[in-house]
Amino acid sequence: MKIVVTVVGQDRVGIIAKVTGILAEHSVNVLNLNQNILDGFFNMILIANMEDSKTSLREVQELLREEGKKIGVETTRMITVPTICDTVLSLPQMLAATTIPLLPATTRRR
């Protein structure tokens, strides 16, 4: 089963290492990772394969949530990716349908 994980929070050293370390400990293989930092806020989206993991999706979610609290980030979404036979939605369409804004709008700097 493939999963999508998103992580948002104040930027700091080691966020990617912590998240991917937990996944590796539970035999979850990272397939694709994209991250950026905007005005000090870290944002990451990761696609992984849980096929070889003996840990349940719910357990991995909880482990990431707990670690996120320790390092000051939030795993905002963790969803399974259906196979092409299950849906005709693209990945951006799936994320748009399941993601909710977490951060309040900020005022523009002048």
N, CA, C and O atoms as a printed pandas DataFrame, in Angstrom:
     atom_number atom_name residue_name chain_id  residue_number  x_coord  y_coord  z_coord
0              1         N          MET        A               1    0.846   -1.173    0.000
1              2        CA          MET        A               1    0.000    0.000    0.000
2              3         C          MET        A               1    0.888    1.231    0.000
3              4         O          MET        A               1    1.838    1.317    0.778
4              5         N          LYS        A               2    0.582    2.179   -0.867
5              6        CA          LYS        A               2    1.299    3.441   -0.887
6              7         C          LYS        A               2    0.573    4.456   -0.022
7              8         O          LYS        A               2   -0.655    4.459    0.062
8              9         N          ILE        A               3    1.359    5.325    0.625
9             10        CA          ILE        A               3    0.788    6.356    1.475
10            11         C          ILE        A               3    1.381    7.712    1.110
11            12         O          ILE        A               3    2.469    7.800    0.541
12            13         N          VAL        A               4    0.647    8.759    1.446
13            14        CA          VAL        A               4    1.124   10.132    1.302
14            15         C          VAL        A               4    1.160   10.729    2.691
15            16         O          VAL        A               4    0.180   10.657    3.433
16            17         N          VAL        A               5    2.304   11.328    3.047
17            18        CA          VAL        A               5    2.470   11.974    4.350
18            19         C          VAL        A               5    2.817   13.431    4.096
19            20         O          VAL        A               5    3.697   13.726    3.287
20            21         N          THR        A               6    2.136   14.345    4.776
21            22        CA          THR        A               6    2.521   15.750    4.706
22            23         C          THR        A               6    2.947   16.211    6.087
23            24         O          THR        A               6    2.375   15.800    7.097
24            25         N          VAL        A               7    3.956   17.066    6.121
25            26        CA          VAL        A               7    4.499   17.577    7.379
26            27         C          VAL        A               7    4.648   19.084    7.242
27            28         O          VAL        A               7    5.191   19.574    6.251
28            29         N          VAL        A               8    4.160   19.825    8.247
29            30        CA          VAL        A               8    4.232   21.281    8.250
30            31         C          VAL        A               8    4.671   21.738    9.632
31            32         O          VAL        A               8    4.239   21.185   10.643
32            33         N          GLY        A               9    5.532   22.754    9.672
33            34        CA          GLY        A               9    5.921   23.323   10.957
34            35         C          GLY        A               9    7.054   24.309   10.815
35            36         O          GLY        A               9    7.567   24.549    9.722
36            37         N          GLN        A              10    7.434   24.875   11.943
37            38        CA          GLN        A              10    8.568   25.790   11.969
38            39         C          GLN        A              10    9.822   25.026   11.559
39            40         O          GLN        A              10   10.056   23.912   12.027
40            41         N          ASP        A              11   10.626   25.624   10.685
41            42        CA          ASP        A              11   11.824   24.952   10.204
42            43         C          ASP        A              11   12.832   24.750   11.328
43            44         O          ASP        A              11   13.003   25.614   12.188
44            45         N          ARG        A              12   13.492   23.605   11.308
45            46        CA          ARG        A              12   14.586   23.298   12.236
46            47         C          ARG        A              12   15.395   22.141   11.670
47            48         O          ARG        A              12   14.950   21.453   10.752
48            49         N          VAL        A              13   16.549   21.938   12.205
49            50        CA          VAL        A              13   17.428   20.858   11.752
50            51         C          VAL        A              13   16.830   19.504   12.132
51            52         O          VAL        A              13   16.355   19.329   13.254
52            53         N          GLY        A              14   16.852   18.544   11.199
53            54        CA          GLY        A              14   16.527   17.163   11.512
54            55         C          GLY        A              14   15.108   16.696   11.264
55            56         O          GLY        A              14   14.785   15.550   11.578
56            57         N          ILE        A              15   14.246   17.538   10.712
57            58        CA          ILE        A              15   12.854   17.119   10.499
58            59         C          ILE        A              15   12.788   15.924    9.544
59            60         O          ILE        A              15   12.144   14.920    9.847
60            61         N          ILE        A              16   13.447   16.033    8.408
61            62        CA          ILE        A              16   13.408   14.944    7.422
62            63         C          ILE        A              16   14.024   13.678    8.017
63            64         O          ILE        A              16   13.502   12.580    7.824
64            65         N          ALA        A              17   15.123   13.832    8.732
65            66        CA          ALA        A              17   15.789   12.678    9.348
66            67         C          ALA        A              17   14.869   11.970   10.339
67            68         O          ALA        A              17   14.806   10.741   10.351
68            69         N          LYS        A              18   14.160   12.724   11.163
69            70        CA          LYS        A              18   13.260   12.114   12.159
70            71         C          LYS        A              18   12.111   11.365   11.480
71            72         O          LYS        A              18   11.814   10.220   11.823
72            73         N          VAL        A              19   11.471   12.027   10.511
73            74        CA          VAL        A              19   10.314   11.417    9.846
74            75         C          VAL        A              19   10.731   10.170    9.070
75            76         O          VAL        A              19   10.118    9.112    9.216
76            77         N          THR        A              20   11.768   10.292    8.250
77            78        CA          THR        A              20   12.193    9.138    7.454
78            79         C          THR        A              20   12.810    8.042    8.321
79            80         O          THR        A              20   12.749    6.864    7.969
80            81         N          GLY        A              21   13.404    8.425    9.451
81            82        CA          GLY        A              21   13.946    7.429   10.387
82            83         C          GLY        A              21   12.850    6.542   10.958
83            84         O          GLY        A              21   13.007    5.324   11.046
84            85         N          ILE        A              22   11.742    7.161   11.344
85            86        CA          ILE        A              22   10.605    6.385   11.867
86            87         C          ILE        A              22   10.072    5.450   10.787
87            88         O          ILE        A              22    9.787    4.281   11.050
88            89         N          LEU        A              23    9.941    5.968    9.580
89            90        CA          LEU        A              23    9.442    5.127    8.482
90            91         C          LEU        A              23   10.393    3.956    8.234
91            92         O          LEU        A              23    9.943    2.821    8.078
92            93         N          ALA        A              24   11.687    4.215    8.196
93            94        CA          ALA        A              24   12.677    3.154    7.955
94            95         C          ALA        A              24   12.646    2.097    9.052
95            96         O          ALA        A              24   12.749    0.904    8.768
96            97         N          GLU        A              25   12.504    2.530   10.306
97            98        CA          GLU        A              25   12.440    1.584   11.433
98            99         C          GLU        A              25   11.289    0.598   11.283
99           100         O          GLU        A              25   11.334   -0.506   11.825
100          101         N          HIS        A              26   10.252    1.005   10.539
101          102        CA          HIS        A              26    9.068    0.165   10.386
102          103         C          HIS        A              26    8.924   -0.355    8.951
103          104         O          HIS        A              26    7.825   -0.677    8.499
104          105         N          SER        A              27   10.054   -0.428    8.252
105          106        CA          SER        A              27   10.116   -0.988    6.887
106          107         C          SER        A              27    9.177   -0.301    5.907
107          108         O          SER        A              27    8.609   -0.943    5.024
108          109         N          VAL        A              28    9.019    1.004    6.069
109          110        CA          VAL        A              28    8.243    1.795    5.119
110          111         C          VAL        A              28    9.245    2.469    4.196
111          112         O          VAL        A              28   10.087    3.246    4.646
112          113         N          ASN        A              29    9.154    2.173    2.908
113          114        CA          ASN        A              29   10.117    2.658    1.928
114          115         C          ASN        A              29    9.682    3.990    1.328
115          116         O          ASN        A              29    8.590    4.094    0.769
116          117         N          VAL        A              30   10.528    5.007    1.442
117          118        CA          VAL        A              30   10.243    6.317    0.861
118          119         C          VAL        A              30   10.474    6.236   -0.652
119          120         O          VAL        A              30   11.555    5.865   -1.109
120          121         N          LEU        A              31    9.432    6.593   -1.419
121          122        CA          LEU        A              31    9.508    6.554   -2.875
122          123         C          LEU        A              31    9.804    7.928   -3.461
123          124         O          LEU        A              31   10.523    8.049   -4.453
124          125         N          ASN        A              32    9.248    8.956   -2.842
125          126        CA          ASN        A              32    9.406   10.313   -3.343
126          127         C          ASN        A              32    9.237   11.275   -2.180
127          128         O          ASN        A              32    8.389   11.076   -1.310
128          129         N          LEU        A              33   10.050   12.313   -2.176
129          130        CA          LEU        A              33    9.982   13.297   -1.100
130          131         C          LEU        A              33   10.228   14.670   -1.703
131          132         O          LEU        A              33   11.173   14.864   -2.467
132          133         N          ASN        A              34    9.374   15.616   -1.353
133          134        CA          ASN        A              34    9.543   16.985   -1.802
134          135         C          ASN        A              34    9.379   17.881   -0.584
135          136         O          ASN        A              34    8.405   17.760    0.158
136          137         N          GLN        A              35   10.331   18.776   -0.382
137          138        CA          GLN        A              35   10.239   19.677    0.764
138          139         C          GLN        A              35   10.666   21.072    0.351
139          140         O          GLN        A              35   11.468   21.254   -0.565
140          141         N          ASN        A              36   10.115   22.051    1.047
141          142        CA          ASN        A              36   10.567   23.421    0.852
142          143         C          ASN        A              36   10.366   24.204    2.138
143          144         O          ASN        A              36    9.675   23.770    3.059
144          145         N          ILE        A              37   10.984   25.353    2.170
145          146        CA          ILE        A              37   10.879   26.233    3.333
146          147         C          ILE        A              37   10.428   27.594    2.818
147          148         O          ILE        A              37   11.091   28.195    1.973
148          149         N          LEU        A              38    9.308   28.072    3.327
149          150        CA          LEU        A              38    8.764   29.367    2.948
150          151         C          LEU        A              38    8.659   30.231    4.194
151          152         O          LEU        A              38    7.916   29.916    5.123
152          153         N          ASP        A              39    9.401   31.308    4.202
153          154        CA          ASP        A              39    9.373   32.264    5.303
154          155         C          ASP        A              39    9.530   31.588    6.664
155          156         O          ASP        A              39    8.850   31.944    7.626
156          157         N          GLY        A              40   10.438   30.606    6.735
157          158        CA          GLY        A              40   10.717   29.925    7.996
158          159         C          GLY        A              40    9.819   28.738    8.301
159          160         O          GLY        A              40   10.005   28.074    9.321
160          161         N          PHE        A              41    8.846   28.457    7.436
161          162        CA          PHE        A              41    7.967   27.314    7.652
162          163         C          PHE        A              41    8.380   26.163    6.747
163          164         O          PHE        A              41    8.509   26.318    5.532
164          165         N          PHE        A              42    8.583   25.014    7.360
165          166        CA          PHE        A              42    8.959   23.795    6.663
166          167         C          PHE        A              42    7.700   23.130    6.148
167          168         O          PHE        A              42    6.686   23.076    6.845
168          169         N          ASN        A              43    7.765   22.619    4.913
169          170        CA          ASN        A              43    6.627   21.946    4.303
170          171         C          ASN        A              43    7.168   20.751    3.531
171          172         O          ASN        A              43    8.063   20.905    2.700
172          173         N          MET        A              44    6.638   19.567    3.793
173          174        CA          MET        A              44    7.114   18.369    3.111
174          175         C          MET        A              44    5.937   17.490    2.724
175          176         O          MET        A              44    4.968   17.349    3.470
176          177         N          ILE        A              45    6.044   16.905    1.543
177          178        CA          ILE        A              45    5.108   15.872    1.120
178          179         C          ILE        A              45    5.950   14.669    0.716
179          180         O          ILE        A              45    6.948   14.797    0.007
180          181         N          LEU        A              46    5.533   13.522    1.173
181          182        CA          LEU        A              46    6.321   12.302    1.002
182          183         C          LEU        A              46    5.393   11.184    0.541
183          184         O          LEU        A              46    4.294   11.029    1.074
184          185         N          ILE        A              47    5.821   10.419   -0.428
185          186        CA          ILE        A              47    5.080    9.230   -0.860
186          187         C          ILE        A              47    5.921    8.026   -0.484
187          188         O          ILE        A              47    7.120    7.987   -0.763
188          189         N          ALA        A              48    5.302    7.050    0.145
189          190        CA          ALA        A              48    6.031    5.876    0.623
190          191         C          ALA        A              48    5.231    4.610    0.360
191          192         O          ALA        A              48    4.026    4.650    0.111
192          193         N          ASN        A              49    5.936    3.486    0.423
193          194        CA          ASN        A              49    5.317    2.181    0.220
194          195         C          ASN        A              49    5.382    1.392    1.524
195          196         O          ASN        A              49    6.463    1.187    2.077
196          197         N          MET        A              50    4.225    0.952    2.016
197          198        CA          MET        A              50    4.142    0.189    3.265
198          199         C          MET        A              50    4.054   -1.316    3.019
199          200         O          MET        A              50    3.785   -2.081    3.946
200          201         N          GLU        A              51    4.274   -1.735    1.801
201          202        CA          GLU        A              51    4.097   -3.133    1.409
202          203         C          GLU        A              51    4.860   -4.113    2.303
203          204         O          GLU        A              51    4.332   -5.170    2.647
204          205         N          ASP        A              52    6.093   -3.774    2.682
205          206        CA          ASP        A              52    6.918   -4.677    3.486
206          207         C          ASP        A              52    6.814   -4.433    4.990
207          208         O          ASP        A              52    7.468   -5.119    5.775
208          209         N          SER        A              53    6.007   -3.473    5.392
209          210        CA          SER        A              53    5.899   -3.133    6.808
210          211         C          SER        A              53    4.946   -4.072    7.543
211          212         O          SER        A              53    3.896   -4.452    7.023
212          213         N          LYS        A              54    5.329   -4.429    8.738
213          214        CA          LYS        A              54    4.446   -5.233    9.591
214          215         C          LYS        A              54    3.661   -4.331   10.552
215          216         O          LYS        A              54    2.850   -4.811   11.344
216          217         N          THR        A              55    3.911   -3.036   10.471
217          218        CA          THR        A              55    3.240   -2.047   11.304
218          219         C          THR        A              55    2.009   -1.540   10.569
219          220         O          THR        A              55    2.053   -1.344    9.355
220          221         N          SER        A              56    0.921   -1.327   11.282
221          222        CA          SER        A              56   -0.309   -0.840   10.645
222          223         C          SER        A              56   -0.190    0.649   10.323
223          224         O          SER        A              56    0.624    1.367   10.903
224          225         N          LEU        A              57   -1.012    1.082    9.395
225          226        CA          LEU        A              57   -1.055    2.500    9.029
226          227         C          LEU        A              57   -1.360    3.353   10.256
227          228         O          LEU        A              57   -0.733    4.392   10.465
228          229         N          ARG        A              58   -2.305    2.924   11.051
229          230        CA          ARG        A              58   -2.694    3.673   12.252
230          231         C          ARG        A              58   -1.509    3.814   13.218
231          232         O          ARG        A              58   -1.306    4.881   13.799
232          233         N          GLU        A              59   -0.736    2.750   13.387
233          234        CA          GLU        A              59    0.429    2.801   14.278
234          235         C          GLU        A              59    1.489    3.769   13.750
235          236         O          GLU        A              59    2.070    4.536   14.519
236          237         N          VAL        A              60    1.740    3.734   12.449
237          238        CA          VAL        A              60    2.717    4.646   11.858
238          239         C          VAL        A              60    2.242    6.088   12.018
239          240         O          VAL        A              60    3.039    6.973   12.328
240          241         N          GLN        A              61    0.953    6.325   11.807
241          242        CA          GLN        A              61    0.391    7.658   11.996
242          243         C          GLN        A              61    0.646    8.147   13.425
243          244         O          GLN        A              61    1.072    9.283   13.631
244          245         N          GLU        A              62    0.389    7.303   14.385
245          246        CA          GLU        A              62    0.558    7.692   15.790
246          247         C          GLU        A              62    2.033    7.950   16.117
247          248         O          GLU        A              62    2.352    8.909   16.820
248          249         N          LEU        A              63    2.916    7.113   15.620
249          250        CA          LEU        A              63    4.353    7.322   15.848
250          251         C          LEU        A              63    4.810    8.660   15.279
251          252         O          LEU        A              63    5.559    9.392   15.926
252          253         N          LEU        A              64    4.359    8.976   14.070
253          254        CA          LEU        A              64    4.729   10.251   13.457
254          255         C          LEU        A              64    4.110   11.428   14.204
255          256         O          LEU        A              64    4.747   12.471   14.354
256          257         N          ARG        A              65    2.888   11.270   14.667
257          258        CA          ARG        A              65    2.221   12.326   15.438
258          259         C          ARG        A              65    2.982   12.610   16.732
259          260         O          ARG        A              65    3.211   13.766   17.086
260          261         N          GLU        A              66    3.371   11.541   17.435
261          262        CA          GLU        A              66    4.115   11.692   18.688
262          263         C          GLU        A              66    5.457   12.379   18.460
263          264         O          GLU        A              66    5.820   13.295   19.198
264          265         N          GLU        A              67    6.192   11.940   17.444
265          266        CA          GLU        A              67    7.491   12.550   17.148
266          267         C          GLU        A              67    7.308   13.994   16.704
267          268         O          GLU        A              67    8.112   14.859   17.052
268          269         N          GLY        A              68    6.264   14.256   15.945
269          270        CA          GLY        A              68    5.972   15.618   15.505
270          271         C          GLY        A              68    5.795   16.571   16.662
271          272         O          GLY        A              68    6.272   17.705   16.617
272          273         N          LYS        A              69    5.108   16.117   17.708
273          274        CA          LYS        A              69    4.925   16.951   18.900
274          275         C          LYS        A              69    6.274   17.276   19.539
275          276         O          LYS        A              69    6.488   18.395   20.006
276          277         N          LYS        A              70    7.172   16.311   19.558
277          278        CA          LYS        A              70    8.494   16.516   20.168
278          279         C          LYS        A              70    9.333   17.532   19.402
279          280         O          LYS        A              70   10.062   18.322   20.003
280          281         N          ILE        A              71    9.228   17.512   18.076
281          282        CA          ILE        A              71   10.091   18.381   17.276
282          283         C          ILE        A              71    9.369   19.619   16.738
283          284         O          ILE        A              71    9.962   20.416   16.012
284          285         N          GLY        A              72    8.107   19.777   17.089
285          286        CA          GLY        A              72    7.387   20.991   16.733
286          287         C          GLY        A              72    6.832   21.054   15.324
287          288         O          GLY        A              72    6.711   22.136   14.750
288          289         N          VAL        A              73    6.490   19.888   14.753
289          290        CA          VAL        A              73    5.842   19.867   13.438
290          291         C          VAL        A              73    4.562   19.050   13.537
291          292         O          VAL        A              73    4.319   18.345   14.516
292          293         N          GLU        A              74    3.764   19.168   12.507
293          294        CA          GLU        A              74    2.497   18.444   12.490
294          295         C          GLU        A              74    2.402   17.618   11.218
295          296         O          GLU        A              74    2.599   18.127   10.114
296          297         N          THR        A              75    2.099   16.335   11.386
297          298        CA          THR        A              75    1.812   15.515   10.211
298          299         C          THR        A              75    0.347   15.770    9.900
299          300         O          THR        A              75   -0.542   15.185   10.519
300          301         N          THR        A              76    0.105   16.648    8.936
301          302        CA          THR        A              76   -1.241   17.138    8.687
302          303         C          THR        A              76   -2.146   16.131    8.004
303          304         O          THR        A              76   -3.360   16.142    8.206
304          305         N          ARG        A              77   -1.566   15.275    7.209
305          306        CA          ARG        A              77   -2.340   14.273    6.484
306          307         C          ARG        A              77   -1.507   13.034    6.297
307          308         O          ARG        A              77   -0.295   13.110    6.096
308          309         N          MET        A              78   -2.150   11.910    6.363
309          310        CA          MET        A              78   -1.515   10.649    6.001
310          311         C          MET        A              78   -2.599    9.810    5.373
311          312         O          MET        A              78   -3.451    9.256    6.069
312          313         N          ILE        A              79   -2.570    9.715    4.063
313          314        CA          ILE        A              79   -3.632    9.015    3.345
314          315         C          ILE        A              79   -3.047    7.900    2.502
315          316         O          ILE        A              79   -1.872    7.937    2.136
316          317         N          THR        A              80   -3.863    6.917    2.196
317          318        CA          THR        A              80   -3.427    5.850    1.290
318          319         C          THR        A              80   -3.672    6.308   -0.140
319          320         O          THR        A              80   -4.596    7.076   -0.411
320          321         N          VAL        A              81   -2.846    5.835   -1.036
321          322        CA          VAL        A              81   -2.973    6.178   -2.448
322          323         C          VAL        A              81   -3.598    4.993   -3.160
323          324         O          VAL        A              81   -3.002    3.917   -3.213
324          325         N          PRO        A              82   -4.796    5.177   -3.711
325          326        CA          PRO        A              82   -5.428    4.072   -4.435
326          327         C          PRO        A              82   -4.655    3.742   -5.708
327          328         O          PRO        A              82   -3.934    4.579   -6.250
328          329         N          THR        A              83   -4.817    2.527   -6.165
329          330        CA          THR        A              83   -4.189    2.145   -7.430
330          331         C          THR        A              83   -4.967    2.760   -8.576
331          332         O          THR        A              83   -6.071    3.265   -8.376
332          333         N          ILE        A              84   -4.415    2.724   -9.751
333          334        CA          ILE        A              84   -5.054    3.303  -10.929
334          335         C          ILE        A              84   -6.418    2.662  -11.188
335          336         O          ILE        A              84   -7.305    3.300  -11.754
336          337         N          CYS        A              85   -6.588    1.407  -10.778
337          338        CA          CYS        A              85   -7.872    0.725  -10.986
338          339         C          CYS        A              85   -8.949    1.245  -10.036
339          340         O          CYS        A              85  -10.140    1.140  -10.328
340          341         N          ASP        A              86   -8.532    1.804   -8.902
341          342        CA          ASP        A              86   -9.489    2.258   -7.897
342          343         C          ASP        A              86  -10.060    3.635   -8.200
343          344         O          ASP        A              86  -11.169    3.946   -7.767
344          345         N          THR        A              87   -9.325    4.470   -8.938
345          346        CA          THR        A              87   -9.769    5.842   -9.129
346          347         C          THR        A              87   -9.155    6.428  -10.385
347          348         O          THR        A              87   -8.149    5.935  -10.894
348          349         N          VAL        A              88   -9.767    7.471  -10.867
349          350        CA          VAL        A              88   -9.182    8.206  -11.982
350          351         C          VAL        A              88   -8.657    9.563  -11.510
351          352         O          VAL        A              88   -8.229   10.376  -12.329
352          353         N          LEU        A              89   -8.686    9.816  -10.200
353          354        CA          LEU        A              89   -8.170   11.067   -9.664
354          355         C          LEU        A              89   -6.653   11.076   -9.682
355          356         O          LEU        A              89   -6.013   10.057   -9.423
356          357         N          SER        A              90   -6.092   12.212   -9.984
357          358        CA          SER        A              90   -4.649   12.354   -9.901
358          359         C          SER        A              90   -4.265   12.625   -8.448
359          360         O          SER        A              90   -5.127   12.947   -7.631
360          361         N          LEU        A              91   -2.983   12.497   -8.123
361          362        CA          LEU        A              91   -2.519   12.755   -6.765
362          363         C          LEU        A              91   -2.866   14.168   -6.304
363          364         O          LEU        A              91   -3.355   14.317   -5.185
364          365         N          PRO        A              92   -2.639   15.227   -7.114
365          366        CA          PRO        A              92   -3.034   16.565   -6.654
366          367         C          PRO        A              92   -4.527   16.683   -6.379
367          368         O          PRO        A              92   -4.928   17.382   -5.448
368          369         N          GLN        A              93   -5.357   16.008   -7.176
369          370        CA          GLN        A              93   -6.796   16.045   -6.932
370          371         C          GLN        A              93   -7.142   15.360   -5.614
371          372         O          GLN        A              93   -7.990   15.847   -4.866
372          373         N          MET        A              94   -6.483   14.221   -5.321
373          374        CA          MET        A              94   -6.738   13.526   -4.056
374          375         C          MET        A              94   -6.349   14.404   -2.876
375          376         O          MET        A              94   -7.088   14.500   -1.896
376          377         N          LEU        A              95   -5.193   15.041   -2.971
377          378        CA          LEU        A              95   -4.732   15.888   -1.871
378          379         C          LEU        A              95   -5.639   17.091   -1.688
379          380         O          LEU        A              95   -5.940   17.475   -0.558
380          381         N          ALA        A              96   -6.080   17.691   -2.788
381          382        CA          ALA        A              96   -6.974   18.838   -2.697
382          383         C          ALA        A              96   -8.285   18.442   -2.027
383          384         O          ALA        A              96   -8.888   19.246   -1.316
384          385         N          ALA        A              97   -8.719   17.229   -2.246
385          386        CA          ALA        A              97   -9.975   16.764   -1.671
386          387         C          ALA        A              97   -9.837   16.411   -0.194
387          388         O          ALA        A              97  -10.843   16.357    0.513
388          389         N          THR        A              98   -8.612   16.168    0.295
389          390        CA          THR        A              98   -8.464   15.704    1.667
390          391         C          THR        A              98   -7.700   16.658    2.573
391          392         O          THR        A              98   -7.633   16.430    3.781
392          393         N          THR        A              99   -7.121   17.722    2.020
393          394        CA          THR        A              99   -6.299   18.612    2.821
394          395         C          THR        A              99   -7.103   19.803    3.298
395          396         O          THR        A              99   -7.899   20.367    2.547
396          397         N          ILE        A             100   -6.897   20.183    4.541
397          398        CA          ILE        A             100   -7.543   21.368    5.091
398          399         C          ILE        A             100   -6.462   22.347    5.520
399          400         O          ILE        A             100   -5.390   21.919    5.948
400          401         N          PRO        A             101   -6.713   23.654    5.417
401          402        CA          PRO        A             101   -5.701   24.616    5.842
402          403         C          PRO        A             101   -5.512   24.562    7.357
403          404         O          PRO        A             101   -6.485   24.473    8.105
404          405         N          LEU        A             102   -4.266   24.614    7.804
405          406        CA          LEU        A             102   -3.981   24.544    9.227
406          407         C          LEU        A             102   -3.472   25.852    9.804
407          408         O          LEU        A             102   -3.656   26.131   10.989
408          409         N          LEU        A             103   -2.837   26.646    8.971
409          410        CA          LEU        A             103   -2.225   27.875    9.456
410          411         C          LEU        A             103   -3.099   29.052    9.076
411          412         O          LEU        A             103   -3.614   29.101    7.959
412          413         N          PRO        A             104   -3.281   30.018    9.996
413          414        CA          PRO        A             104   -4.083   31.192    9.653
414          415         C          PRO        A             104   -3.380   32.030    8.594
415          416         O          PRO        A             104   -2.157   31.991    8.464
416          417         N          ALA        A             105   -4.154   32.771    7.855
417          418        CA          ALA        A             105   -3.569   33.659    6.859
418          419         C          ALA        A             105   -2.713   34.691    7.563
419          420         O          ALA        A             105   -3.083   35.189    8.627
420          421         N          THR        A             106   -1.584   35.010    6.983
421          422        CA          THR        A             106   -0.691   36.006    7.591
422          423         C          THR        A             106   -0.770   37.279    6.780
423          424         O          THR        A             106   -1.119   37.261    5.600
424          425         N          THR        A             107   -0.445   38.377    7.423
425          426        CA          THR        A             107   -0.450   39.633    6.699
426          427         C          THR        A             107    0.825   39.747    5.878
427          428         O          THR        A             107    1.867   39.208    6.253
428          429         N          ARG        A             108    0.739   40.425    4.800
429          430        CA          ARG        A             108    1.903   40.598    3.925
430          431         C          ARG        A             108    2.895   41.571    4.534
431          432         O          ARG        A             108    2.525   42.542    5.194
432          433         N          ARG        A             109    4.150   41.286    4.295
433          434        CA          ARG        A             109    5.193   42.229    4.716
434          435         C          ARG        A             109    5.286   43.330    3.679
435          436         O          ARG        A             109    5.120   43.091    2.483
436          437         N          ARG        A             110    5.549   44.510    4.141
437          438        CA          ARG        A             110    5.691   45.643    3.206
438          439         C          ARG        A             110    7.111   46.080    3.135
439          440         O          ARG        A             110    7.433   47.017    2.405
